[in-house]
Amino acid sequence: MDCGYFTAGVCRSCRWLEMAYADQLAQKQRRVAEVLDAAVPDAVRWEEPVSSPEAGFRNKAKMVVAGSVEAPTLGILSHDGLGVDLLACGLHTPGLQAALPVLSRFVTTARLTPYSVPERRGELKHVIVTEAPTGELMVRWVLRSTEALARLRKHLPALLEALPITVASVNIQPEHKAVIEGPEEIFLTERESLTMEVNGIGLRLRPHSFFQTNTDVAAALYRHARDLVSSAGPGSVWDLYCGVGGFGLHVAAPGREVLGVESSEQAIEAATSTAAELGLTGTSWVAGDAAAYALSSASAPDLVIVNPPRRGIGSSLAGWLEQSGVEHVVYSSCNVDTLARDLGDMPSLRPVSARLLDMFPNTDHHEVLVHLKRA
């Protein structure tokens, strides 16, 4: 990817940008294979890696707003806390690249004062935009207060005519700290969720819900998990850290009970709605801590899917899986080091296959899907 921001030295987030993409993929494969091979004595069968487009793949833009009302910047902050404008970032989907300049001009139109980190004053901290495969957008303005809310509402109709925005909201984050958003969300549109259609399944994404930022590779991830579950043939599946139900909805099938557990109530509501729309009567969805749910359960399913954050599942859930009698585990990890640690706590569950999925080109980040089977 040719990036003027990288060449000029104003943004170096894509640290591997100067490396040929084939070499990026090979280096990631070596890294994850070396870590798992060291953690697991038995040889792991590696599937062919899933590659990504080098540019135009990122479906979400989290833009720091700085500068002034008349000349706002949407991008990142420099080391001295000043704004670096990244409107033309090549990672974003074409739809996001087209929308960001319009949203930048809207800052001026609605008189939204950018927040100054050095001076600790101003209102608008971030603009967060997500594009669905249909081209529809979710736009969120992160503000310190509701001071600008009336102006946003006044000028929103013209913005809705200019861009395919189906969900618009204001998030309130009043504190001066490195937290992108706060708990309060004020919707400016009737719709409150964006439909992310993946493999024919319309996943409902609400403002605080997690979703993979690379839609094409996320679709491949869900398909591969579905194939692994299909080959195992379980009658019951738990999808722990289920988010909006990506894995659980993909593996649901006649005669199979699927249970999803996620701490976010919004995500569980979204998964429940999608399952109802698809007519999946064999699924159920619970809001709660995944590890606590498993540890308090009197029974165990045939197969468990886990998709934890970077910290991994931890010793308590890994220990429960080890002792539970669960025959299969499908583990989706974005951190091979915590994955290897968790595998050490589950010696009876042996990796039989693994696959690298490149969610994050031009960086050293990775996603690995591992199928574990009880020895």
PDB file of C-alpha atoms in Angstrom, residues 13 24-25 64 66 75 77 92 95 114-115 121 133 175 183 243 257 274 277 294 304 310 336 367:
ATOM      1  CA  SER A  13       1.013   2.823  12.793  1.00  0.00           C
ATOM      2  CA  GLN A  24       4.376 -10.289   6.247  1.00  0.00           C
ATOM      3  CA  LEU A  25       2.164 -13.356   6.047  1.00  0.00           C
ATOM      4  CA  VAL A  64      -9.333  11.665  17.138  1.00  0.00           C
ATOM      5  CA  ALA A  66      -8.356  18.163  17.104  1.00  0.00           C
ATOM      6  CA  GLY A  75      -6.920  11.262  12.679  1.00  0.00           C
ATOM      7  CA  LEU A  77      -2.531  12.950  17.957  1.00  0.00           C
ATOM      8  CA  HIS A  92     -10.284   2.297   5.523  1.00  0.00           C
ATOM      9  CA  GLY A  95     -17.047   4.073   1.873  1.00  0.00           C
ATOM     10  CA  PRO A 114     -12.596  20.033  18.883  1.00  0.00           C
ATOM     11  CA  TYR A 115     -11.177  18.990  22.222  1.00  0.00           C
ATOM     12  CA  ARG A 121     -10.883  22.341  26.731  1.00  0.00           C
ATOM     13  CA  PRO A 133     -21.083  -4.411   3.720  1.00  0.00           C
ATOM     14  CA  GLU A 175     -13.126  12.809  31.605  1.00  0.00           C
ATOM     15  CA  PRO A 183     -21.194   4.575  29.039  1.00  0.00           C
ATOM     16  CA  GLY A 243     -20.299 -10.806  21.270  1.00  0.00           C
ATOM     17  CA  GLU A 257     -28.375 -26.608  21.012  1.00  0.00           C
ATOM     18  CA  THR A 274     -30.777 -12.048  14.915  1.00  0.00           C
ATOM     19  CA  GLU A 277     -35.076 -13.315  12.621  1.00  0.00           C
ATOM     20  CA  ALA A 294     -19.018 -22.076  33.097  1.00  0.00           C
ATOM     21  CA  VAL A 304     -17.035 -24.967  23.466  1.00  0.00           C
ATOM     22  CA  ARG A 310      -6.055 -10.380  24.244  1.00  0.00           C
ATOM     23  CA  VAL A 336      -0.677 -16.345  20.520  1.00  0.00           C
ATOM     24  CA  GLU A 367      -5.680 -13.997  14.619  1.00  0.00           C
TER      25      GLU A 367
END
